Coordinates of C-alpha atoms in Angstrom, one line a residue:
X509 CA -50.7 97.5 7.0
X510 CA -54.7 97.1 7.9
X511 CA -55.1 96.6 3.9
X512 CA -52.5 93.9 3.7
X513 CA -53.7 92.2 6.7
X514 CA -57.4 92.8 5.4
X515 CA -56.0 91.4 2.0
X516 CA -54.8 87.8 3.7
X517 CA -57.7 87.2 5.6
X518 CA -59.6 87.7 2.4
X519 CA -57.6 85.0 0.7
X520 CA -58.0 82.6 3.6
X521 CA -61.4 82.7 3.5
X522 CA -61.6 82.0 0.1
X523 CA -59.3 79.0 0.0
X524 CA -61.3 77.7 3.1
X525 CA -64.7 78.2 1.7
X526 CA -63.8 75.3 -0.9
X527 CA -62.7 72.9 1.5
X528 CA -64.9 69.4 1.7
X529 CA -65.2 66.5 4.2
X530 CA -63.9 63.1 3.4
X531 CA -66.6 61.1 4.7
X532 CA -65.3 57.8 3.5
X533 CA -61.8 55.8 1.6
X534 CA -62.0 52.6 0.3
X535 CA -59.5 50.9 -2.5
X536 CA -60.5 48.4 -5.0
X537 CA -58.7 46.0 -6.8
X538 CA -59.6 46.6 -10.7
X539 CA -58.2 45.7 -14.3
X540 CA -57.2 48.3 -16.4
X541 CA -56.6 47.7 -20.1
X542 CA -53.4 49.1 -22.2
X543 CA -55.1 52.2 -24.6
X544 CA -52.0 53.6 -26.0
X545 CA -47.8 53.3 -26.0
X546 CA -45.8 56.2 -26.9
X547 CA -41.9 56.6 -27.9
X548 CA -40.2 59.5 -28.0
X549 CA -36.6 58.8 -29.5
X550 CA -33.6 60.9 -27.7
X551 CA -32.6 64.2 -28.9
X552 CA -30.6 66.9 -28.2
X553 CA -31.6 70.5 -28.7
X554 CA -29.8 74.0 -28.7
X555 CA -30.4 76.6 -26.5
X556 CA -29.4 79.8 -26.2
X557 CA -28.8 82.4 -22.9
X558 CA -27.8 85.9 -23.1
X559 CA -24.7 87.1 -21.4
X560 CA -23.0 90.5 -19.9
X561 CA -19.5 91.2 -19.6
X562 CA -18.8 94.9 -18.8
X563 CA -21.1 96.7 -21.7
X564 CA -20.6 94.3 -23.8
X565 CA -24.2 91.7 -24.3
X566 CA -23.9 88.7 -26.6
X567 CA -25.6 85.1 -27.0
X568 CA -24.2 81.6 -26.5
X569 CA -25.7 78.1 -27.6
X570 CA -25.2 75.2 -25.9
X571 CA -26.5 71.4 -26.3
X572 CA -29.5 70.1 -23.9
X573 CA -29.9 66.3 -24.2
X574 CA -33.3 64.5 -23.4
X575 CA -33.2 60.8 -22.9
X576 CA -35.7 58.8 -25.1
X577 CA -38.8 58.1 -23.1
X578 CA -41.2 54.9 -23.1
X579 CA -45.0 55.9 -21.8
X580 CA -48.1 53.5 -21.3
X581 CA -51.4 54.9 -21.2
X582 CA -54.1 52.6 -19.4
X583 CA -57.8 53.6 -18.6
X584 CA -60.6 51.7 -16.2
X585 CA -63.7 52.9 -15.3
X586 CA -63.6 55.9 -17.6
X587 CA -60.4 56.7 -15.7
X588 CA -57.1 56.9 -17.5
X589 CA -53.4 57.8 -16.5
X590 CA -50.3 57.8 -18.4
X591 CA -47.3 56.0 -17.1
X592 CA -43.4 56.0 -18.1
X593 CA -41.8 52.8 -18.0
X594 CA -38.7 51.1 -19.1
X595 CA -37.9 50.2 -22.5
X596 CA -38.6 46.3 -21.3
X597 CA -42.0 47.1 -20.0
X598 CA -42.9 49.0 -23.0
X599 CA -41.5 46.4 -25.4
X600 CA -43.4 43.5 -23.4
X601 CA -46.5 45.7 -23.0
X602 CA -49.3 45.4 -26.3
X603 CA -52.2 47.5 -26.7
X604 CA -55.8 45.6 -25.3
X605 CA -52.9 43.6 -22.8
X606 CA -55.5 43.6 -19.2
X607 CA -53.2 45.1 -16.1
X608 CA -53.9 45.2 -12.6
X609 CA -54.7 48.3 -10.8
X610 CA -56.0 49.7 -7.7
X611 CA -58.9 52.3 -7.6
X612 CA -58.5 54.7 -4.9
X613 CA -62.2 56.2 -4.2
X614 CA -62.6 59.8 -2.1
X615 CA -66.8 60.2 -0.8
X616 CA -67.4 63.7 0.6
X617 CA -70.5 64.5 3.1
X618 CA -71.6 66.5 0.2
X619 CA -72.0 63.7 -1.6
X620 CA -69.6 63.9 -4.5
X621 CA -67.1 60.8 -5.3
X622 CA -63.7 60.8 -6.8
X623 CA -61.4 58.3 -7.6
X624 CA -58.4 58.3 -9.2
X625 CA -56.2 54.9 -10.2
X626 CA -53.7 54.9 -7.7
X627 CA -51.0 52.4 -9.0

């Protein structure tokens, strides 16, 4: 019991070791530009899963479906992020096309910045 108490506290010091202090937020209005579109048309796969009855152990297949997915990729500031859209965004959307965004920025008392497009 002491080594498995001994254990957690070990672990909760480590994951609050790496904690930092938001000194400061602040959003900024930005224009992020349209680097890539993607399409991946629908398909349907087979699986398999094993399967016990009694001693006996066999295998069946069945059909997994995905939908066909439409995905922007935009980047600002050295920043980028990957979005899935509709088929009428996508089709509407062209590579270079100029989109608004909204940069999120983190400062820490130790001085570090992140920031991170936040829609």
């Amino acid at each position: 019991m002491k080594k498995l108490l001994l254990f957690i506290l070990i672990i909760a010091t480590l994951f609050l070791t790496g904690c930092a202090t938001i000194t400061e937020e602040k959003y900024e209005n930005d224009v992020a530009i349209i680097i890539n579109k993607e399409y991946t048309a629908p398909r349907t796969v087979m699986m398999t899963q094993p399967y016990v009855i009694g001693k006996t152990v066999g295998i069946r297949s069945y059909p997994v479906h995905y939908p066909e997915e439409y995905e922007i990729t935009i980047s600002v500031r050295g920043l980028t992020k990957t979005y899935e859209v509709d088929a009428e965004d996508y089709h509407a959307a062209a590579i270079d096309d100029e989109v608004p965004v909204v940069i999120h920025i983190i400062y820490y008392e130790d001085g570090s910045i992140k920031q991170e497009i936040s829609r």
